[in-house]
Amino acid sequence: MLADRYTRTALERLHRLGAKESARAWAGVDDADAERRAAGQVRQQVLDDLPAFLDRLETKAKANGLHVHRAADFQVANRIIVEILQAAGQKRVLRNHSSLHDEIALDRALAANDITLTRIHAGEHLVDLVGGQAGHPVWPAAHLRAEDISAAMQSKWRIPATLDPDNLAATTYNRTRPSLFQSRAAILGLHFAVAASGALVCLDNDGHNACLVALADHIICILGIEQVAADAAGLDILVPAFARSGWGQPLPGYITTVVRPDPAAGPRRIDLILLDNGRSRVLAAGMAEALRCIGCGACHTICPVYAQLGGQGYGGFIQTGPIGAILNPLLARPGLAVEQPFLSTGCDACRPVCPVDIDLPGLLHQGRLRLAPTAASTRERLAFWLWQRLLSHPALFKRFMRLARRLFLGSHAS
Amino acid sequence: MHGSAPAAFLAAWARLGGSWEQHANPTSARLGLLRYLRDLQIREVLAWPADELPLPGLDDALRDTGFSLVPADKQDWKTRSSIGLTGADAGLAATGSLVFAPAPGRSWLPALLPILHIVILPSDRLYPDLAAWREAWRHSGREQDAAGALIVTGPSISADIEFHRHRGTFGPRFLHLILIESGGERDAGIEREMI
């Protein structure tokens, strides 16, 4: 379903400005292609031997004093989180900006257990305020216009209307910032973890992750199992790659790394949840390349289909954009999301912008081939068969076009 | 200085929108800091303990001139002070980044919460880039003991509303650097008269 024209205007801004900033950041790199290939290799090296790297990470994290849990799916992850919070007597908890929370439907799970969850990140908070779902992994509120945000603030917070972005941003932070001091527990979706050291890493530009780590007594960290870096050297390749592609900067504003509990200046307890939730199935299907994705959203930003659909056009799936169109059919129940690999114009714009060198057009093509028999209805398949026959017989095609012209254009046809 | 000129760091720092002052020795840096605080008309600063700040004699100089350092206690409302004062473990010349490794007394909060963050950085803590710092950190043996690290590049920024860049969101809107070349020491009491 196409996004409405207002949303498309907002997405056009993302397409224009986001892609430009990212291109500018990569232009500052001597050999950008080599850098992307190196980042892709760093990711692939881990994915090729993921169980061993996960074991190494778990061992190291436990040695660092963390409590490590493995969650096969989102239900198990939620159960673990709820049990941890209930055991700690926490009724209020903060969450950072991460699509992992949406992937496991954390908000609903905590609400069902009378635990209040506050989204501390402004973009996510605004999506929550206006309604709907985050449409972009890095810019969750990119599809919202100042008018939408102002109207929501007027009706829910009773504040005067304004379209000044600075004013709206300041209002949002004035609302969310006090929450930092009202809870001693936080749930962090991680960008990466380092197998060699057990370090857990979050990236952002506003510093909300560092604030959560510095202020919370207890943090629960969620890591998608594919987001492991072998060592610090690998991390130092991935982090700038993410920053350039996601934010158009050489480095993120804040790189927050947590290794162990720190009663003096940080959290006293750290839980780490290693979330599978279908990722092993993707690996088993021979689609490891798709799991290289580091969630920078560059393929969303550049994609002309995404610019027309927005995140909401991907059927409520959390993963959106070209990478979502590849992963969703693999992660969803059989028969669901089968049309998503067809959400492509074949323009290949996503291929050169991927910071970890994923052949997105190739994987989309593979997905189409794999799903074609189930994606199309009998009627659609018949129509395509007829169309194919017409195209391969020029004389028949000309006669068909003449007939079609007469039928649809009537007497105006020449 | 690890082969990295302060000029490179300052150029990157300026691109990030930070202000700075460069001092030839700690005495001059202390004076600069005291003048800067005086101009802000602020008497309390959320800060690391004076002995954790890389500026010898600062505690006495602040006391003599009527300023006080408020410790960053996460349980305390004063963590919401409007000015933060810290040192930094390193500065990365390529990006103008600051590195903070947690240590007793060196809370991240003064660098995260106030609207203005003042950072004192001796020039011998400058490294060319992230990889160079990480290498040095590994060799120092501190990496094994550290509970983590925070690398900050520029002020706290968001662009969530129509891609408009808003400075000073969760954290600092303004950054001020006091960069000190290595040099001699002298009695801190003299600064009271000089400012």
mmCIF file of N, CA and C in Angstrom, chain A residues 13-14 17-18 120-123 126 139-141 144-147 149 165-166 168-170 173 176-177 180-181 184 205-206 208 210-211 213-217 232 235-236 249-260 262 265-267, chain B residues 74-77 79-80 92 95 97 102-109 111-115 130-131 134 138 143-173:
data_model
loop_
_atom_site.group_PDB
_atom_site.id
_atom_site.type_symbol
_atom_site.label_atom_id
_atom_site.label_comp_id
_atom_site.label_asym_id
_atom_site.label_seq_id
_atom_site.Cartn_x
_atom_site.Cartn_y
_atom_site.Cartn_z
ATOM 1 N N ARG A 13 12.188 13.653 1.752
ATOM 2 C CA ARG A 13 13.227 14.420 2.456
ATOM 3 C C ARG A 13 14.337 13.466 2.938
ATOM 4 N N LEU A 14 13.903 12.338 3.499
ATOM 5 C CA LEU A 14 14.856 11.318 3.949
ATOM 6 C C LEU A 14 15.703 10.843 2.768
ATOM 7 N N LEU A 17 18.016 14.050 1.653
ATOM 8 C CA LEU A 17 19.033 14.517 2.596
ATOM 9 C C LEU A 17 19.874 13.375 3.152
ATOM 10 N N GLY A 18 19.211 12.283 3.537
ATOM 11 C CA GLY A 18 19.925 11.151 4.137
ATOM 12 C C GLY A 18 20.942 10.573 3.179
ATOM 13 N N ILE A 120 12.986 6.294 25.575
ATOM 14 C CA ILE A 120 13.751 7.480 25.942
ATOM 15 C C ILE A 120 14.249 8.244 24.720
ATOM 16 N N HIS A 121 14.324 7.566 23.592
ATOM 17 C CA HIS A 121 14.828 8.208 22.368
ATOM 18 C C HIS A 121 13.727 9.071 21.748
ATOM 19 N N ALA A 122 14.089 10.289 21.341
ATOM 20 C CA ALA A 122 13.078 11.244 20.879
ATOM 21 C C ALA A 122 12.300 10.713 19.674
ATOM 22 N N GLY A 123 12.995 10.164 18.695
ATOM 23 C CA GLY A 123 12.327 9.673 17.495
ATOM 24 C C GLY A 123 11.303 8.604 17.822
ATOM 25 N N LEU A 126 8.367 10.024 19.689
ATOM 26 C CA LEU A 126 7.430 10.735 18.811
ATOM 27 C C LEU A 126 6.557 9.759 18.029
ATOM 28 N N TRP A 139 16.263 6.357 11.591
ATOM 29 C CA TRP A 139 15.413 7.546 11.719
ATOM 30 C C TRP A 139 13.968 7.086 11.907
ATOM 31 N N PRO A 140 13.605 6.677 13.122
ATOM 32 C CA PRO A 140 12.272 6.082 13.315
ATOM 33 C C PRO A 140 11.121 7.034 12.995
ATOM 34 N N ALA A 141 11.368 8.339 13.140
ATOM 35 C CA ALA A 141 10.278 9.297 12.920
ATOM 36 C C ALA A 141 10.426 10.024 11.588
ATOM 37 N N LEU A 144 7.351 11.224 9.731
ATOM 38 C CA LEU A 144 6.434 12.186 10.367
ATOM 39 C C LEU A 144 6.787 13.611 9.956
ATOM 40 N N ARG A 145 5.755 14.422 9.776
ATOM 41 C CA ARG A 145 5.982 15.842 9.490
ATOM 42 C C ARG A 145 5.838 16.647 10.771
ATOM 43 N N ALA A 146 6.409 17.827 10.772
ATOM 44 C CA ALA A 146 6.295 18.689 11.955
ATOM 45 C C ALA A 146 4.821 18.912 12.304
ATOM 46 N N GLU A 147 3.959 18.985 11.284
ATOM 47 C CA GLU A 147 2.523 19.206 11.522
ATOM 48 C C GLU A 147 1.917 18.046 12.323
ATOM 49 N N ILE A 149 3.507 15.975 14.308
ATOM 50 C CA ILE A 149 4.065 15.963 15.662
ATOM 51 C C ILE A 149 3.425 17.061 16.505
ATOM 52 N N PRO A 165 11.003 23.158 14.343
ATOM 53 C CA PRO A 165 11.590 21.864 14.732
ATOM 54 C C PRO A 165 12.390 21.947 16.020
ATOM 55 N N ASP A 166 13.114 23.061 16.232
ATOM 56 C CA ASP A 166 13.895 23.205 17.468
ATOM 57 C C ASP A 166 12.983 23.196 18.694
ATOM 58 N N LEU A 168 9.934 21.922 18.839
ATOM 59 C CA LEU A 168 9.341 20.589 18.992
ATOM 60 C C LEU A 168 10.343 19.617 19.622
ATOM 61 N N ALA A 169 11.601 19.713 19.179
ATOM 62 C CA ALA A 169 12.631 18.816 19.721
ATOM 63 C C ALA A 169 12.851 19.114 21.202
ATOM 64 N N ALA A 170 12.943 20.398 21.540
ATOM 65 C CA ALA A 170 13.169 20.773 22.938
ATOM 66 C C ALA A 170 12.005 20.299 23.807
ATOM 67 N N TYR A 173 12.366 16.557 24.400
ATOM 68 C CA TYR A 173 13.398 16.215 25.377
ATOM 69 C C TYR A 173 13.031 16.663 26.780
ATOM 70 N N THR A 176 10.980 13.767 27.901
ATOM 71 C CA THR A 176 11.589 12.444 28.068
ATOM 72 C C THR A 176 12.760 12.447 29.053
ATOM 73 N N ARG A 177 13.493 13.541 29.100
ATOM 74 C CA ARG A 177 14.719 13.575 29.901
ATOM 75 C C ARG A 177 14.477 13.282 31.393
ATOM 76 N N LEU A 180 14.843 9.779 32.730
ATOM 77 C CA LEU A 180 16.161 9.209 33.010
ATOM 78 C C LEU A 180 16.391 9.040 34.506
ATOM 79 N N PHE A 181 15.828 9.957 35.277
ATOM 80 C CA PHE A 181 16.091 9.966 36.719
ATOM 81 C C PHE A 181 15.018 9.220 37.517
ATOM 82 N N ARG A 184 15.622 3.005 37.607
ATOM 83 C CA ARG A 184 16.974 2.490 37.840
ATOM 84 C C ARG A 184 17.262 1.267 36.981
ATOM 85 N N ASN A 205 23.640 9.406 18.554
ATOM 86 C CA ASN A 205 24.150 10.771 18.374
ATOM 87 C C ASN A 205 23.726 11.712 19.490
ATOM 88 N N ASP A 206 22.747 11.292 20.284
ATOM 89 C CA ASP A 206 22.267 12.208 21.326
ATOM 90 C C ASP A 206 22.782 11.830 22.719
ATOM 91 N N HIS A 208 21.856 9.135 24.523
ATOM 92 C CA HIS A 208 20.893 8.524 25.445
ATOM 93 C C HIS A 208 21.365 7.171 25.964
ATOM 94 N N ALA A 210 24.528 6.261 26.606
ATOM 95 C CA ALA A 210 25.517 6.509 27.661
ATOM 96 C C ALA A 210 24.831 6.976 28.942
ATOM 97 N N CYS A 211 23.794 7.811 28.797
ATOM 98 C CA CYS A 211 23.042 8.267 29.981
ATOM 99 C C CYS A 211 22.424 7.075 30.697
ATOM 100 N N VAL A 213 23.362 3.944 30.641
ATOM 101 C CA VAL A 213 24.395 3.111 31.270
ATOM 102 C C VAL A 213 24.930 3.792 32.534
ATOM 103 N N ALA A 214 25.117 5.110 32.472
ATOM 104 C CA ALA A 214 25.693 5.826 33.608
ATOM 105 C C ALA A 214 24.710 5.957 34.770
ATOM 106 N N LEU A 215 23.417 5.977 34.460
ATOM 107 C CA LEU A 215 22.428 6.238 35.519
ATOM 108 C C LEU A 215 21.753 4.976 36.051
ATOM 109 N N ALA A 216 21.629 3.944 35.231
ATOM 110 C CA ALA A 216 20.871 2.764 35.670
ATOM 111 C C ALA A 216 21.717 1.889 36.595
ATOM 112 N N ASP A 217 21.041 1.251 37.541
ATOM 113 C CA ASP A 217 21.719 0.282 38.398
ATOM 114 C C ASP A 217 21.728 -1.091 37.738
ATOM 115 N N ALA A 232 38.219 -6.191 18.601
ATOM 116 C CA ALA A 232 38.126 -4.722 18.553
ATOM 117 C C ALA A 232 38.479 -4.188 17.171
ATOM 118 N N LEU A 235 35.455 -4.355 15.142
ATOM 119 C CA LEU A 235 34.521 -3.321 15.591
ATOM 120 C C LEU A 235 34.900 -1.953 15.030
ATOM 121 N N ASP A 236 36.200 -1.687 14.998
ATOM 122 C CA ASP A 236 36.673 -0.384 14.511
ATOM 123 C C ASP A 236 36.451 -0.206 13.007
ATOM 124 N N GLN A 249 28.234 10.507 9.009
ATOM 125 C CA GLN A 249 29.306 11.055 9.854
ATOM 126 C C GLN A 249 30.466 10.072 9.878
ATOM 127 N N PRO A 250 31.678 10.565 10.166
ATOM 128 C CA PRO A 250 32.809 9.635 10.260
ATOM 129 C C PRO A 250 32.710 8.686 11.455
ATOM 130 N N LEU A 251 32.164 9.187 12.554
ATOM 131 C CA LEU A 251 31.958 8.361 13.744
ATOM 132 C C LEU A 251 30.609 8.734 14.355
ATOM 133 N N PRO A 252 29.992 7.818 15.099
ATOM 134 C CA PRO A 252 28.766 8.211 15.811
ATOM 135 C C PRO A 252 29.082 9.262 16.864
ATOM 136 N N GLY A 253 28.105 10.052 17.235
ATOM 137 C CA GLY A 253 28.307 11.036 18.295
ATOM 138 C C GLY A 253 28.760 10.383 19.588
ATOM 139 N N TYR A 254 28.168 9.241 19.902
ATOM 140 C CA TYR A 254 28.495 8.534 21.147
ATOM 141 C C TYR A 254 28.665 7.039 20.852
ATOM 142 N N ILE A 255 29.818 6.511 21.235
ATOM 143 C CA ILE A 255 30.029 5.057 21.185
ATOM 144 C C ILE A 255 30.114 4.604 22.642
ATOM 145 N N THR A 256 29.098 3.906 23.089
ATOM 146 C CA THR A 256 29.045 3.497 24.493
ATOM 147 C C THR A 256 29.409 2.014 24.575
ATOM 148 N N THR A 257 30.461 1.711 25.289
ATOM 149 C CA THR A 257 30.905 0.327 25.431
ATOM 150 C C THR A 257 30.845 -0.074 26.900
ATOM 151 N N VAL A 258 30.200 -1.206 27.150
ATOM 152 C CA VAL A 258 30.110 -1.724 28.508
ATOM 153 C C VAL A 258 30.748 -3.098 28.523
ATOM 154 N N VAL A 259 31.613 -3.316 29.477
ATOM 155 C CA VAL A 259 32.289 -4.614 29.549
ATOM 156 C C VAL A 259 31.854 -5.400 30.779
ATOM 157 N N ARG A 260 31.779 -4.728 31.895
ATOM 158 C CA ARG A 260 31.439 -5.433 33.138
ATOM 159 C C ARG A 260 30.687 -4.488 34.070
ATOM 160 N N ASP A 262 29.833 -2.077 37.083
ATOM 161 C CA ASP A 262 30.716 -1.066 37.658
ATOM 162 C C ASP A 262 29.947 -0.337 38.762
ATOM 163 N N ALA A 265 30.463 3.615 39.098
ATOM 164 C CA ALA A 265 30.044 4.640 38.131
ATOM 165 C C ALA A 265 29.080 4.129 37.076
ATOM 166 N N GLY A 266 28.614 2.909 37.212
ATOM 167 C CA GLY A 266 27.726 2.372 36.181
ATOM 168 C C GLY A 266 26.767 1.355 36.748
ATOM 169 N N PRO A 267 26.267 0.452 35.921
ATOM 170 C CA PRO A 267 25.294 -0.530 36.411
ATOM 171 C C PRO A 267 25.931 -1.575 37.336
ATOM 172 N N LYS B 74 25.031 9.706 40.839
ATOM 173 C CA LYS B 74 23.830 9.422 40.057
ATOM 174 C C LYS B 74 22.560 9.381 40.906
ATOM 175 N N GLN B 75 22.713 9.298 42.208
ATOM 176 C CA GLN B 75 21.532 9.308 43.066
ATOM 177 C C GLN B 75 21.112 10.740 43.434
ATOM 178 N N ASP B 76 21.933 11.713 43.032
ATOM 179 C CA ASP B 76 21.751 13.070 43.530
ATOM 180 C C ASP B 76 21.163 13.977 42.451
ATOM 181 N N TRP B 77 20.243 14.832 42.828
ATOM 182 C CA TRP B 77 19.617 15.740 41.863
ATOM 183 C C TRP B 77 20.624 16.680 41.231
ATOM 184 N N THR B 79 23.141 16.155 39.757
ATOM 185 C CA THR B 79 23.663 15.686 38.474
ATOM 186 C C THR B 79 23.047 16.479 37.329
ATOM 187 N N ARG B 80 22.043 17.305 37.634
ATOM 188 C CA ARG B 80 21.412 18.112 36.577
ATOM 189 C C ARG B 80 22.021 19.508 36.454
ATOM 190 N N LEU B 92 41.079 12.104 19.954
ATOM 191 C CA LEU B 92 41.394 11.485 18.662
ATOM 192 C C LEU B 92 41.429 12.570 17.592
ATOM 193 N N THR B 95 39.054 12.808 14.279
ATOM 194 C CA THR B 95 37.617 13.077 14.374
ATOM 195 C C THR B 95 37.254 14.091 15.457
ATOM 196 N N SER B 97 37.341 13.448 18.579
ATOM 197 C CA SER B 97 36.600 12.674 19.598
ATOM 198 C C SER B 97 37.336 12.695 20.943
ATOM 199 N N PRO B 102 35.791 4.482 32.244
ATOM 200 C CA PRO B 102 35.312 4.661 33.619
ATOM 201 C C PRO B 102 36.379 4.271 34.630
ATOM 202 N N ALA B 103 36.421 4.994 35.684
ATOM 203 C CA ALA B 103 37.337 4.695 36.789
ATOM 204 C C ALA B 103 36.706 5.296 38.031
ATOM 205 N N PRO B 104 37.068 4.805 39.206
ATOM 206 C CA PRO B 104 36.475 5.379 40.416
ATOM 207 C C PRO B 104 36.643 6.902 40.426
ATOM 208 N N GLY B 105 35.545 7.583 40.606
ATOM 209 C CA GLY B 105 35.593 9.051 40.644
ATOM 210 C C GLY B 105 35.420 9.701 39.288
ATOM 211 N N ARG B 106 35.587 8.927 38.236
ATOM 212 C CA ARG B 106 35.491 9.523 36.900
ATOM 213 C C ARG B 106 34.167 9.143 36.247
ATOM 214 N N SER B 107 33.097 9.607 36.817
ATOM 215 C CA SER B 107 31.775 9.321 36.255
ATOM 216 C C SER B 107 31.636 9.943 34.862
ATOM 217 N N TRP B 108 30.839 9.313 34.029
ATOM 218 C CA TRP B 108 30.571 9.892 32.701
ATOM 219 C C TRP B 108 29.573 11.059 32.790
ATOM 220 N N LEU B 109 28.877 11.154 33.916
ATOM 221 C CA LEU B 109 27.742 12.084 33.982
ATOM 222 C C LEU B 109 28.100 13.551 33.695
ATOM 223 N N ALA B 111 30.056 14.659 31.643
ATOM 224 C CA ALA B 111 30.223 14.804 30.194
ATOM 225 C C ALA B 111 28.910 14.584 29.460
ATOM 226 N N LEU B 112 27.895 14.078 30.175
ATOM 227 C CA LEU B 112 26.656 13.673 29.502
ATOM 228 C C LEU B 112 25.462 14.578 29.774
ATOM 229 N N LEU B 113 25.352 15.058 31.012
ATOM 230 C CA LEU B 113 24.091 15.706 31.391
ATOM 231 C C LEU B 113 24.064 17.227 31.241
ATOM 232 N N PRO B 114 25.139 17.942 31.612
ATOM 233 C CA PRO B 114 25.045 19.415 31.561
ATOM 234 C C PRO B 114 24.936 19.952 30.138
ATOM 235 N N ILE B 115 24.477 21.170 30.048
ATOM 236 C CA ILE B 115 24.314 21.780 28.717
ATOM 237 C C ILE B 115 25.658 22.238 28.155
ATOM 238 N N LEU B 130 41.129 6.377 16.277
ATOM 239 C CA LEU B 130 40.580 5.379 17.189
ATOM 240 C C LEU B 130 41.500 4.159 17.297
ATOM 241 N N ALA B 131 41.988 3.694 16.163
ATOM 242 C CA ALA B 131 42.828 2.492 16.159
ATOM 243 C C ALA B 131 44.112 2.736 16.954
ATOM 244 N N ARG B 134 43.322 2.703 20.629
ATOM 245 C CA ARG B 134 43.007 1.359 21.113
ATOM 246 C C ARG B 134 44.298 0.541 21.285
ATOM 247 N N ARG B 138 45.579 -0.920 24.798
ATOM 248 C CA ARG B 138 45.835 -2.347 24.980
ATOM 249 C C ARG B 138 47.214 -2.534 25.620
ATOM 250 N N GLU B 143 43.028 -1.803 29.373
ATOM 251 C CA GLU B 143 41.872 -2.362 28.689
ATOM 252 C C GLU B 143 41.287 -3.548 29.457
ATOM 253 N N GLN B 144 42.204 -4.378 30.028
ATOM 254 C CA GLN B 144 41.749 -5.574 30.734
ATOM 255 C C GLN B 144 40.881 -5.235 31.944
ATOM 256 N N ASP B 145 41.195 -4.111 32.592
ATOM 257 C CA ASP B 145 40.504 -3.773 33.836
ATOM 258 C C ASP B 145 39.304 -2.853 33.634
ATOM 259 N N ALA B 146 39.213 -2.245 32.470
ATOM 260 C CA ALA B 146 38.176 -1.220 32.282
ATOM 261 C C ALA B 146 36.782 -1.832 32.235
ATOM 262 N N ALA B 147 35.846 -1.127 32.821
ATOM 263 C CA ALA B 147 34.448 -1.588 32.793
ATOM 264 C C ALA B 147 33.773 -1.192 31.488
ATOM 265 N N GLY B 148 34.460 -0.408 30.678
ATOM 266 C CA GLY B 148 33.879 0.015 29.404
ATOM 267 C C GLY B 148 34.602 1.231 28.889
ATOM 268 N N ALA B 149 34.009 1.897 27.941
ATOM 269 C CA ALA B 149 34.590 3.143 27.427
ATOM 270 C C ALA B 149 33.495 3.937 26.727
ATOM 271 N N LEU B 150 33.655 5.236 26.795
ATOM 272 C CA LEU B 150 32.715 6.124 26.104
ATOM 273 C C LEU B 150 33.519 7.008 25.161
ATOM 274 N N ILE B 151 33.134 7.005 23.899
ATOM 275 C CA ILE B 151 33.811 7.856 22.921
ATOM 276 C C ILE B 151 32.801 8.876 22.415
ATOM 277 N N VAL B 152 33.077 10.138 22.657
ATOM 278 C CA VAL B 152 32.142 11.212 22.318
ATOM 279 C C VAL B 152 32.719 12.055 21.186
ATOM 280 N N THR B 153 31.928 12.240 20.153
ATOM 281 C CA THR B 153 32.360 13.061 19.017
ATOM 282 C C THR B 153 31.342 14.176 18.804
ATOM 283 N N GLY B 154 31.644 15.328 19.357
ATOM 284 C CA GLY B 154 30.754 16.474 19.169
ATOM 285 C C GLY B 154 29.671 16.571 20.221
ATOM 286 N N PRO B 155 28.833 17.594 20.094
ATOM 287 C CA PRO B 155 27.752 17.780 21.071
ATOM 288 C C PRO B 155 26.653 16.741 20.871
ATOM 289 N N SER B 156 25.718 16.716 21.822
ATOM 290 C CA SER B 156 24.568 15.817 21.708
ATOM 291 C C SER B 156 23.623 16.368 20.636
ATOM 292 N N ILE B 157 23.371 15.554 19.624
ATOM 293 C CA ILE B 157 22.603 16.043 18.472
ATOM 294 C C ILE B 157 21.483 15.074 18.129
ATOM 295 N N SER B 158 20.362 15.617 17.719
ATOM 296 C CA SER B 158 19.318 14.766 17.138
ATOM 297 C C SER B 158 18.845 15.422 15.843
ATOM 298 N N ALA B 159 18.280 14.607 14.980
ATOM 299 C CA ALA B 159 17.690 15.150 13.744
ATOM 300 C C ALA B 159 16.404 14.384 13.466
ATOM 301 N N ASP B 160 15.672 14.138 14.516
ATOM 302 C CA ASP B 160 14.486 13.283 14.389
ATOM 303 C C ASP B 160 13.299 14.001 13.773
ATOM 304 N N ILE B 161 13.301 15.318 13.851
ATOM 305 C CA ILE B 161 12.157 16.055 13.317
ATOM 306 C C ILE B 161 12.550 16.708 12.004
ATOM 307 N N GLU B 162 12.070 16.128 10.936
ATOM 308 C CA GLU B 162 12.300 16.637 9.579
ATOM 309 C C GLU B 162 13.774 16.893 9.286
ATOM 310 N N PHE B 163 14.637 16.078 9.843
ATOM 311 C CA PHE B 163 16.073 16.160 9.605
ATOM 312 C C PHE B 163 16.691 17.481 10.048
ATOM 313 N N HIS B 164 15.991 18.201 10.881
ATOM 314 C CA HIS B 164 16.543 19.448 11.415
ATOM 315 C C HIS B 164 17.494 19.091 12.555
ATOM 316 N N ARG B 165 18.737 19.541 12.460
ATOM 317 C CA ARG B 165 19.728 19.201 13.490
ATOM 318 C C ARG B 165 19.492 20.047 14.730
ATOM 319 N N HIS B 166 19.211 19.361 15.832
ATOM 320 C CA HIS B 166 18.967 20.038 17.099
ATOM 321 C C HIS B 166 20.110 19.706 18.040
ATOM 322 N N ARG B 167 20.818 20.723 18.503
ATOM 323 C CA ARG B 167 21.958 20.508 19.402
ATOM 324 C C ARG B 167 21.512 20.598 20.850
ATOM 325 N N GLY B 168 22.127 19.735 21.683
ATOM 326 C CA GLY B 168 21.826 19.788 23.114
ATOM 327 C C GLY B 168 20.539 19.055 23.414
ATOM 328 N N THR B 169 20.565 17.783 23.270
ATOM 329 C CA THR B 169 19.344 17.005 23.493
ATOM 330 C C THR B 169 19.435 16.377 24.874
ATOM 331 N N PHE B 170 19.940 15.161 24.951
ATOM 332 C CA PHE B 170 20.154 14.590 26.280
ATOM 333 C C PHE B 170 21.375 15.206 26.929
ATOM 334 N N GLY B 171 22.325 15.550 26.098
ATOM 335 C CA GLY B 171 23.609 15.977 26.627
ATOM 336 C C GLY B 171 23.984 17.378 26.196
ATOM 337 N N PRO B 172 25.280 17.661 26.200
ATOM 338 C CA PRO B 172 25.749 19.027 26.001
ATOM 339 C C PRO B 172 25.370 19.639 24.657
ATOM 340 N N ARG B 173 25.049 20.896 24.733
ATOM 341 C CA ARG B 173 24.830 21.681 23.515
ATOM 342 C C ARG B 173 26.129 22.393 23.131
#
